[in-house]
PDB file of C-alpha atoms in Angstrom:
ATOM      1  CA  UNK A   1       6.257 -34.072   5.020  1.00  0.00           C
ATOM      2  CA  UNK A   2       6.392 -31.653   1.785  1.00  0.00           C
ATOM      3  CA  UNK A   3       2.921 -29.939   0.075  1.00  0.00           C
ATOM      4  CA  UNK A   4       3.529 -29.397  -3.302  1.00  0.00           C
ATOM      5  CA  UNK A   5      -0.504 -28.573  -3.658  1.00  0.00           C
ATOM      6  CA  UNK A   6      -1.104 -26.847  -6.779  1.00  0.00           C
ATOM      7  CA  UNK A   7       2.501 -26.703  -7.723  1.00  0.00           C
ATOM      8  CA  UNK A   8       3.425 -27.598 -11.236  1.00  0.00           C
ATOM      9  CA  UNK A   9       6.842 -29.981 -11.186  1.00  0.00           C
ATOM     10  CA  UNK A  10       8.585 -30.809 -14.217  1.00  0.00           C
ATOM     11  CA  UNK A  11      11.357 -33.965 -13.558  1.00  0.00           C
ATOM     12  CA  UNK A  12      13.785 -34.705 -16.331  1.00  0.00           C
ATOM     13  CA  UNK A  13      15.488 -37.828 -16.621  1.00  0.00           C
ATOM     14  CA  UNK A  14      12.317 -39.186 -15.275  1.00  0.00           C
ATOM     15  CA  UNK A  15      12.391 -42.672 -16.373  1.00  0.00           C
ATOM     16  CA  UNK A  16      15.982 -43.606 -14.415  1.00  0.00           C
ATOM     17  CA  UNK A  17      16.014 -44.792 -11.113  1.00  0.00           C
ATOM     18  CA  UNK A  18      16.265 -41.877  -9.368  1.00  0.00           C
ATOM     19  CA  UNK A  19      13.643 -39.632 -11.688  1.00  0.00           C
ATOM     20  CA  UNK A  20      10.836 -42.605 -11.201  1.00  0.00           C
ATOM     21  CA  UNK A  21      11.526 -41.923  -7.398  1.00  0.00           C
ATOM     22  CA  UNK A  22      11.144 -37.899  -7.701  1.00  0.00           C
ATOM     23  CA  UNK A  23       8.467 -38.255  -9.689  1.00  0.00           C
ATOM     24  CA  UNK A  24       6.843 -40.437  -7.330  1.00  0.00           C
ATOM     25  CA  UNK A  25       7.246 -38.244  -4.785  1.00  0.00           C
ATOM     26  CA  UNK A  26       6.123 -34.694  -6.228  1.00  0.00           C
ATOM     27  CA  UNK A  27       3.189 -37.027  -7.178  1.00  0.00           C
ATOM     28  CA  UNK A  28       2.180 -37.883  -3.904  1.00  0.00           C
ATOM     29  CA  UNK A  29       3.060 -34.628  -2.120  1.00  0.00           C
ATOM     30  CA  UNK A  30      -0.278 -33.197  -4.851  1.00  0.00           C
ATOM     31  CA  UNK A  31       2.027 -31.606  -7.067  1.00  0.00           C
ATOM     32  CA  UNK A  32       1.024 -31.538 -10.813  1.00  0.00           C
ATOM     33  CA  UNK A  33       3.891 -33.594 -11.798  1.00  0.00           C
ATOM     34  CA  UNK A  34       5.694 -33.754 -15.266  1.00  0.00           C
ATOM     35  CA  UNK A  35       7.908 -36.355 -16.306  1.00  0.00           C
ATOM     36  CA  UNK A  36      10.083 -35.777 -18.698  1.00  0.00           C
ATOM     37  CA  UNK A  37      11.875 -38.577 -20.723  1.00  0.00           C
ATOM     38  CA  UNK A  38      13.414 -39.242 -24.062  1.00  0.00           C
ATOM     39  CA  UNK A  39      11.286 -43.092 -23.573  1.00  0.00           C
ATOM     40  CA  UNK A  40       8.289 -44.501 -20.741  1.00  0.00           C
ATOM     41  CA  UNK A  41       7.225 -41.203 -19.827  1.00  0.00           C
ATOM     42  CA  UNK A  42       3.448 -41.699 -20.712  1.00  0.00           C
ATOM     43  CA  UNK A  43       3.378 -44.819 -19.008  1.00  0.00           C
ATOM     44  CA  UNK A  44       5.419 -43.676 -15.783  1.00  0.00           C
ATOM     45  CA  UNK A  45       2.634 -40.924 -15.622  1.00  0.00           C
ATOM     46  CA  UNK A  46      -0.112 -43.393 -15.553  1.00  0.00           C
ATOM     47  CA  UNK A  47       1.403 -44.974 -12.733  1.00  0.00           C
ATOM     48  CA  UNK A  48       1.129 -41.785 -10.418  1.00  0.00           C
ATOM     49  CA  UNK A  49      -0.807 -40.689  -7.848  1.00  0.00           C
ATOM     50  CA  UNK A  50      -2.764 -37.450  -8.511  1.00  0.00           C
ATOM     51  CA  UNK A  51      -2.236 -35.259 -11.675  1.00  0.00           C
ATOM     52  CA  UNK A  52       0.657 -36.100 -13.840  1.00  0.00           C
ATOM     53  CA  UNK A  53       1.862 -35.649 -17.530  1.00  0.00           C
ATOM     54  CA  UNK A  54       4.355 -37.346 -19.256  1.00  0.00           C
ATOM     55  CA  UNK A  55       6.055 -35.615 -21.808  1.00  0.00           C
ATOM     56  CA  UNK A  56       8.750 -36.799 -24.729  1.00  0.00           C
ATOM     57  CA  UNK A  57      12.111 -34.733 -23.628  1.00  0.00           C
ATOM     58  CA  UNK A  58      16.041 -35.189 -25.049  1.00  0.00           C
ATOM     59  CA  UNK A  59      17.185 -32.651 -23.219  1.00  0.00           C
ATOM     60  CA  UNK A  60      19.902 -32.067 -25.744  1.00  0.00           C
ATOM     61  CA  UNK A  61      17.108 -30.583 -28.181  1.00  0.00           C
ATOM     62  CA  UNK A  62      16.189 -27.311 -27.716  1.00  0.00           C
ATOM     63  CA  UNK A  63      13.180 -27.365 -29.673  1.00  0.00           C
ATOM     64  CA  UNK A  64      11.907 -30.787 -27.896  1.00  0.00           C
ATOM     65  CA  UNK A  65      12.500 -28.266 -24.442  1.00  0.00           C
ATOM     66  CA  UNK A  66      10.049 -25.755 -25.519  1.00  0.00           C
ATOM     67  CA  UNK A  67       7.292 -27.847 -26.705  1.00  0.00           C
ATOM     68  CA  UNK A  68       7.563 -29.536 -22.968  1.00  0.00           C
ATOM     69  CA  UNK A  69       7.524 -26.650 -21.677  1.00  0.00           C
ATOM     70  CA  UNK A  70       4.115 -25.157 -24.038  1.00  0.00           C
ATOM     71  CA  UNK A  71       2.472 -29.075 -22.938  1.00  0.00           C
ATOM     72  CA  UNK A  72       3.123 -28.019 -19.001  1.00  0.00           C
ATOM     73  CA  UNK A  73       1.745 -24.287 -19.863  1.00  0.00           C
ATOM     74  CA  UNK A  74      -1.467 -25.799 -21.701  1.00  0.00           C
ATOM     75  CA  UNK A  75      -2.187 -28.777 -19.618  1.00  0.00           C
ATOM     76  CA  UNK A  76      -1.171 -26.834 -15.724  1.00  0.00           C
ATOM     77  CA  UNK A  77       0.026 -23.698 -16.519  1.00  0.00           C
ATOM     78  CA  UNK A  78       3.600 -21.686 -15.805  1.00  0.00           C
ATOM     79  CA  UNK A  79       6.008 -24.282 -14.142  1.00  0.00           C
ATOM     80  CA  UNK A  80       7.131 -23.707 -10.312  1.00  0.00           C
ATOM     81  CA  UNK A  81       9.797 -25.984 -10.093  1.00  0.00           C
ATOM     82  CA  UNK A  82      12.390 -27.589 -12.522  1.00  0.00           C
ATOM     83  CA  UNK A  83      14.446 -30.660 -11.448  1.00  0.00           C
ATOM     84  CA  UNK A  84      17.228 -31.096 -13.785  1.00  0.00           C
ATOM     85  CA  UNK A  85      17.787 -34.497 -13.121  1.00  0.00           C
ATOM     86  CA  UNK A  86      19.058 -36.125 -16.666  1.00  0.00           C
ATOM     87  CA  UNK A  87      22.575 -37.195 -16.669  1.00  0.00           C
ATOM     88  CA  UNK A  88      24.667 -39.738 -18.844  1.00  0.00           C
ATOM     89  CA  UNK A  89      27.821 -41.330 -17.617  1.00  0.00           C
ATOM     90  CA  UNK A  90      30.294 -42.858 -19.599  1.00  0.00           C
ATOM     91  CA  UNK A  91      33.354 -44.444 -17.795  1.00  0.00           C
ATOM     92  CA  UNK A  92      36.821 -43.370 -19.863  1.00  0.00           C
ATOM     93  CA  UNK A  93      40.118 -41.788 -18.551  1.00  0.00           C
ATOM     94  CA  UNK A  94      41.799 -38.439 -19.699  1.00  0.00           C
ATOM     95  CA  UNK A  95      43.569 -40.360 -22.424  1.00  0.00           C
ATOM     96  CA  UNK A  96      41.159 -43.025 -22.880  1.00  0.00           C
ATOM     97  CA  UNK A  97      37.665 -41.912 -23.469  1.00  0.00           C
ATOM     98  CA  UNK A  98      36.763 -40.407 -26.945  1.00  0.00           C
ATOM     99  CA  UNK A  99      35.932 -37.299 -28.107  1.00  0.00           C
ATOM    100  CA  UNK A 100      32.405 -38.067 -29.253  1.00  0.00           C
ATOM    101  CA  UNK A 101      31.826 -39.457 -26.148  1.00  0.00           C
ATOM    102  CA  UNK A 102      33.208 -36.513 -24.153  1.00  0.00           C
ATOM    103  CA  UNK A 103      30.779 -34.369 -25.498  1.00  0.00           C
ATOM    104  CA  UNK A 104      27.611 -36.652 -25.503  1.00  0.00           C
ATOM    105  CA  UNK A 105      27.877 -36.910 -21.617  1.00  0.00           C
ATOM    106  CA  UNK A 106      28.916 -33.088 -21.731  1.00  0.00           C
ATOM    107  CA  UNK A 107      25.743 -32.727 -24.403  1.00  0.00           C
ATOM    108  CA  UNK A 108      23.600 -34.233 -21.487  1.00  0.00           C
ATOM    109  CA  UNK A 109      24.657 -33.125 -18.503  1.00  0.00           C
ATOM    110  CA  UNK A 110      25.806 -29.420 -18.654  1.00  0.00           C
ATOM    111  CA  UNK A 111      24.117 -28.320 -21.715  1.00  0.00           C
ATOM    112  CA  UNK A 112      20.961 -30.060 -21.131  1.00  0.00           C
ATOM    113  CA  UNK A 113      20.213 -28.459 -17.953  1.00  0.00           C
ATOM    114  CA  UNK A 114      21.313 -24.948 -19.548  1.00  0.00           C
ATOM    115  CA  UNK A 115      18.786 -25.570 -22.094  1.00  0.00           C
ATOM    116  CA  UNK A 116      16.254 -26.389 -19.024  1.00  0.00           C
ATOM    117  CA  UNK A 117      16.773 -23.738 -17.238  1.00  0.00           C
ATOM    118  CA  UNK A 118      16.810 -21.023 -19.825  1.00  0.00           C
ATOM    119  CA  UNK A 119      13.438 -22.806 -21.372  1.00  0.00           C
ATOM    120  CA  UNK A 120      11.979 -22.726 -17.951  1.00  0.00           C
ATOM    121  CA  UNK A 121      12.735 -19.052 -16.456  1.00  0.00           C
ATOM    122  CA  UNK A 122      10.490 -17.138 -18.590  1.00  0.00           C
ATOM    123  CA  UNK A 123       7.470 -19.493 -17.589  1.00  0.00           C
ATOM    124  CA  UNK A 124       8.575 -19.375 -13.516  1.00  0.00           C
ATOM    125  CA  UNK A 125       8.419 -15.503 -14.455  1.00  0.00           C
ATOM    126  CA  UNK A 126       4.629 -15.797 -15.181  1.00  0.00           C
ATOM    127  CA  UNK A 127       4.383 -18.043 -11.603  1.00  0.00           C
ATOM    128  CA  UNK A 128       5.821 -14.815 -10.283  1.00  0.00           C
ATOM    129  CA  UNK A 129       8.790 -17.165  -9.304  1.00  0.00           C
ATOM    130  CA  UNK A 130       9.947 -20.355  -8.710  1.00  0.00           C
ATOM    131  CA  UNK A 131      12.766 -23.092  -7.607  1.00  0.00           C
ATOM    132  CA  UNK A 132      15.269 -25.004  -9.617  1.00  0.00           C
ATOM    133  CA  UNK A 133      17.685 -28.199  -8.691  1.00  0.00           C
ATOM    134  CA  UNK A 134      20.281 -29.627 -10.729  1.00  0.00           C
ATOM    135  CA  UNK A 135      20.882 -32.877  -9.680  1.00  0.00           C
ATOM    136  CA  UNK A 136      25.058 -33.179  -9.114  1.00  0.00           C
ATOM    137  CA  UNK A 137      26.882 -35.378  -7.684  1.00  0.00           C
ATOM    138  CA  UNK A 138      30.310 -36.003  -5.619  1.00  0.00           C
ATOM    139  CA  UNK A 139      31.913 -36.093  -8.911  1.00  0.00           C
ATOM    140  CA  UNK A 140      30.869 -32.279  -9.290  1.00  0.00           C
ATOM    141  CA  UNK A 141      33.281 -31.835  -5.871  1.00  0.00           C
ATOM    142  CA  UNK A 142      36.180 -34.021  -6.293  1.00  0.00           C
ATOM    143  CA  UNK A 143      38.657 -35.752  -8.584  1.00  0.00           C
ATOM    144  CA  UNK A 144      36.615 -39.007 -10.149  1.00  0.00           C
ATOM    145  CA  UNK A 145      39.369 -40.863 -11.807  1.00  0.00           C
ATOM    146  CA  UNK A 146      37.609 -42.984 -14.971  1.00  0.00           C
ATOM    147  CA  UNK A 147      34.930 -40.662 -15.072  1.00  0.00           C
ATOM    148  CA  UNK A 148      36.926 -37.765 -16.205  1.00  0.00           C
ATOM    149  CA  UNK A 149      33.605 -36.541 -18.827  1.00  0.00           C
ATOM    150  CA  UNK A 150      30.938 -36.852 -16.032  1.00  0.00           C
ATOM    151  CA  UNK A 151      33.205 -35.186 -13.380  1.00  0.00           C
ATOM    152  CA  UNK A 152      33.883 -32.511 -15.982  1.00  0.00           C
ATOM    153  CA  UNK A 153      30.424 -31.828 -16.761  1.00  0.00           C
ATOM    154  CA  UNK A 154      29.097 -32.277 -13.211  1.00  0.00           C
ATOM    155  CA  UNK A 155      32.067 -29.443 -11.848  1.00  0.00           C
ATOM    156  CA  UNK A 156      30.664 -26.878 -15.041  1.00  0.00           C
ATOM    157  CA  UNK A 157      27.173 -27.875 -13.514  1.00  0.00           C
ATOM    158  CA  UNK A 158      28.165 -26.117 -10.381  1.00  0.00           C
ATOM    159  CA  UNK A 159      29.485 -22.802 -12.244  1.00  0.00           C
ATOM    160  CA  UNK A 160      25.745 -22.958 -14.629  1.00  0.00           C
ATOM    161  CA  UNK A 161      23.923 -23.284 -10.875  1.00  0.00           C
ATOM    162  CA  UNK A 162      25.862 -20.458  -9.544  1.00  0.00           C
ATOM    163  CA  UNK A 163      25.383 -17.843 -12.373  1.00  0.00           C
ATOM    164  CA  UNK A 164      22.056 -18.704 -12.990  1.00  0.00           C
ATOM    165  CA  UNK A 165      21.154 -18.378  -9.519  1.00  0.00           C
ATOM    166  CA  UNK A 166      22.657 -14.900  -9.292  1.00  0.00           C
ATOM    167  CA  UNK A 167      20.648 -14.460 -12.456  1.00  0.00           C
ATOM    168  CA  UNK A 168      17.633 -14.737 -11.630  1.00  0.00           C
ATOM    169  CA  UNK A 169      17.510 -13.956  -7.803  1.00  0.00           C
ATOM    170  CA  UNK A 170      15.764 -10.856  -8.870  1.00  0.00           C
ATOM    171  CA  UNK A 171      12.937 -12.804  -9.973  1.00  0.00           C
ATOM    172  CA  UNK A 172      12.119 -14.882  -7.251  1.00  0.00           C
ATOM    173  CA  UNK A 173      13.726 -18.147  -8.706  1.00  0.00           C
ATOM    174  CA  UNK A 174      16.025 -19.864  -6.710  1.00  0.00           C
ATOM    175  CA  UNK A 175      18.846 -22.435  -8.246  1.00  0.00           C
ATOM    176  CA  UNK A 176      20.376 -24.519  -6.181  1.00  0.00           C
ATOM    177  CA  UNK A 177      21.917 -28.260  -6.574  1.00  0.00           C
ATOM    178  CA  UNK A 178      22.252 -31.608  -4.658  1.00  0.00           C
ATOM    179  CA  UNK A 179      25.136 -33.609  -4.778  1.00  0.00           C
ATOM    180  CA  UNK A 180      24.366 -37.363  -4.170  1.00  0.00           C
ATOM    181  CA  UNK A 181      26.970 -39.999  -3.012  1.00  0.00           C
ATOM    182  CA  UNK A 182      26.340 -43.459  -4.625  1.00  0.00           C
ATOM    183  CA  UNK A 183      23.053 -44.267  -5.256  1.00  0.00           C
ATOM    184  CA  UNK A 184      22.122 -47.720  -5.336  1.00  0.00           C
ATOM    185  CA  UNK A 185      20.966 -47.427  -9.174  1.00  0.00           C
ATOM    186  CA  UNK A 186      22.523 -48.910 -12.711  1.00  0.00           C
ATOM    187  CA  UNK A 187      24.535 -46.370 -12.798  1.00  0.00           C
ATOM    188  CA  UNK A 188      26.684 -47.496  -9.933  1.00  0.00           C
ATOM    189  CA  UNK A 189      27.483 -50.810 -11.225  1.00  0.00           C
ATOM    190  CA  UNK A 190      29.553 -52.413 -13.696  1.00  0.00           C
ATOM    191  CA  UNK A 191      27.830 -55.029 -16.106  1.00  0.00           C
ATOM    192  CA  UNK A 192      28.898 -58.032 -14.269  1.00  0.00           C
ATOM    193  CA  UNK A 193      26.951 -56.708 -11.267  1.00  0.00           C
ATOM    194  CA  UNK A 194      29.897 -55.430  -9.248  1.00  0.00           C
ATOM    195  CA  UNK A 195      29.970 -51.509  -7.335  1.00  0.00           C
ATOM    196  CA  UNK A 196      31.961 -48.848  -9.639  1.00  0.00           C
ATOM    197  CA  UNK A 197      32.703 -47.459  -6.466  1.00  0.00           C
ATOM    198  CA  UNK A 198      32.796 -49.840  -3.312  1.00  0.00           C
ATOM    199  CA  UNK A 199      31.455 -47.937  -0.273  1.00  0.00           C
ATOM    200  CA  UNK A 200      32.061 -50.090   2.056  1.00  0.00           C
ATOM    201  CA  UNK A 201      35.062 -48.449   3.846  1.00  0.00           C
ATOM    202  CA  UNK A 202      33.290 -44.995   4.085  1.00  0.00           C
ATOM    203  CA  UNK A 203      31.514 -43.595   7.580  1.00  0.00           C
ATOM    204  CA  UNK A 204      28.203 -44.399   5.737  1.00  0.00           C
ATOM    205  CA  UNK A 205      29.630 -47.861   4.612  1.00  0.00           C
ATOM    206  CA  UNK A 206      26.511 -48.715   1.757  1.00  0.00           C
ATOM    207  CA  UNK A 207      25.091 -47.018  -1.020  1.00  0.00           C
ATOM    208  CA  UNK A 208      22.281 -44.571  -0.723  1.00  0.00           C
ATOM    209  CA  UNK A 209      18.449 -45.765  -2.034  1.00  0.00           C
ATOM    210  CA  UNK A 210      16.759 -43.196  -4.410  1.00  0.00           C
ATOM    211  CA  UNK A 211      13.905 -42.305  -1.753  1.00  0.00           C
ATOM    212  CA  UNK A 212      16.771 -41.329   1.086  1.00  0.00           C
ATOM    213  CA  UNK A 213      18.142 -38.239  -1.897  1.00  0.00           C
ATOM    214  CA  UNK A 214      14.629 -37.796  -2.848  1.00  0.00           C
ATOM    215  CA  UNK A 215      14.402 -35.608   0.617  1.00  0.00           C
ATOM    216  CA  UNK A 216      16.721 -33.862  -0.038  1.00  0.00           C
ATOM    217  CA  UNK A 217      15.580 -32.606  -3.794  1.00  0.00           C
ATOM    218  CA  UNK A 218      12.349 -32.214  -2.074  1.00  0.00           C
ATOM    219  CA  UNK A 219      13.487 -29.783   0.564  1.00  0.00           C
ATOM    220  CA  UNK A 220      15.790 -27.902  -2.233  1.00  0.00           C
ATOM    221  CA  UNK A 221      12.493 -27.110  -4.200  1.00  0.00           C
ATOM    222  CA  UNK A 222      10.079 -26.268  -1.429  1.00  0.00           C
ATOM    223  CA  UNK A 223       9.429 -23.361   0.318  1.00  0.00           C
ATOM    224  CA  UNK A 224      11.459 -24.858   3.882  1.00  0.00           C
ATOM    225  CA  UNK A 225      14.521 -23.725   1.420  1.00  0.00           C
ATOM    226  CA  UNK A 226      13.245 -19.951   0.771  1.00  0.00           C
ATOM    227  CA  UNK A 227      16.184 -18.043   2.163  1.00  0.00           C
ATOM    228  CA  UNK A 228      18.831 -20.586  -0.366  1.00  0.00           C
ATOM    229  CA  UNK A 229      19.637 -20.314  -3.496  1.00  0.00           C
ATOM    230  CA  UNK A 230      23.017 -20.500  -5.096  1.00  0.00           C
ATOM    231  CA  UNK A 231      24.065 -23.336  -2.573  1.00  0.00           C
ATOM    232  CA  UNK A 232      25.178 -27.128  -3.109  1.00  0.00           C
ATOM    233  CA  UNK A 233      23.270 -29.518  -0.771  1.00  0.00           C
ATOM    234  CA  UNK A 234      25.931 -32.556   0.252  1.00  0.00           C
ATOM    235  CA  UNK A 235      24.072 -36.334   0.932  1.00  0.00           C
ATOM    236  CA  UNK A 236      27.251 -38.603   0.240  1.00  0.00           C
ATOM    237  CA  UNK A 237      27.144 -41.015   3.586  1.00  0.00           C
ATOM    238  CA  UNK A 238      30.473 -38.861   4.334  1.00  0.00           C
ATOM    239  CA  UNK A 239      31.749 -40.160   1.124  1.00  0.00           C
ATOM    240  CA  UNK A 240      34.223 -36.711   0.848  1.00  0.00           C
ATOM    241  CA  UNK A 241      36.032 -37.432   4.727  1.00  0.00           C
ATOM    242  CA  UNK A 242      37.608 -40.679   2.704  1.00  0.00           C
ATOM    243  CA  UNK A 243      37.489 -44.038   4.230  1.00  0.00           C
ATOM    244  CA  UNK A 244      37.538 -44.685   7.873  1.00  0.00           C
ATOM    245  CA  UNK A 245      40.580 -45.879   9.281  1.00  0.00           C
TER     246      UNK A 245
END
């Protein structure tokens, strides 16, 4: 469906459910795949189809960013894509949720992919241009009560995509986002098993598997997506009309 031939991918966050999936997939659509992860990336590489690389990445460390970025160079050359996929959630209320803990999921989230994309650019530059997603999420488009850090850092993620895209539309890299619904990952359960978020009442009434948003990354960073950049790519099951009556 996508032909990421002789494209160079770097995936962040690649060891979570929904970076082993992306990677996975860039893998088998022939891209030259890197997975970035603070842990498992050398052994999620070895598990892919085609050429892949896995590569040690907090993307809170600036200096950890460009020696990713120097391994892709050497081992593929300049990136093409970037998928900003690294998050950290951390559940906590307005009044609730500490400070340190506030800005570790900020740390991740928003100035992570800041890092990433400033790290990236000058190597899509040398590519003669290239395409960036930032993974969001509905808590990047609505109130997410409990969540207030990760809804605060996913709605700065939208201003970072929209002035970097404006940024850099002169040379040829596009920035655009996707903003998932529940995914049927960790992330959307509480330790005794139980959905954060019950979906059942929605249009869509379950929770989305990894491979379903895949596609829509996927489109976001190929070529079928030329003539977008700046824009926020919605696959939430119709999670923002509310629940169905």
């Amino acid at each position: 469906m996508f032909d990421f031939t002789g494209k160079t991918v770097l995936v962040t966050g690649a060891s979570g459910a929904l970076g082993t999936t992306l990677s996975a997939r860039f893998a088998r659509a022939g891209a030259n795949t890197v997975v970035a992860a603070r842990t498992g990336a050398d052994e999620l590489a070895a598990t892919l189809d085609g050429t892949a690389l896995g590569v040690r990445l907090d993307v809170t460390d600036e200096q950890q960013w460009a020696d990713a970025i120097a391994r892709t160079e050497e081992r593929f050359g300049p990136v093409d894509v970037l998928i900003n996929n690294a998050a950290y959630l951390r559940v906590g209320t307005t009044e609730s949720i500490s400070l340190d803990e506030f800005r570790q999921v900020l740390d991740t989230n928003l100035t992570g992919a800041l890092l990433g994309i400033r790290t990236a650019a000058p190597s899509m530059r040398k590519a003669g241009g290239g395409a960036i997603v930032n993974i969001n999420s509905v808590a990047g488009l609505t109130a997410a009560p409990g969540l207030v850090a990760y809804s605060s850092s996913k709605w700065a993620l939208r201003g970072l995509m929209r002035a970097a895209a404006k940024e850099l539309a002169r040379d040829h890299i596009r920035v655009n986002s996707v903003h998932p619904g529940i995914i049927g990952t960790p992330l959307a359960h509480a330790p005794d098993g139980s959905e954060i978020v019950p979906v059942g009442g929605f249009a869509i009434p379950r929770q989305a598997d990894p491979d379903e948003i895949a596609d829509f990354v996927l489109f976001a960073a190929s070529d079928r997506a030329r003539f977008a950049t700046g824009s926020e790519i919605l696959a939430d099951g119709g999670f923002l009309l509310g629940p169905v009556a």
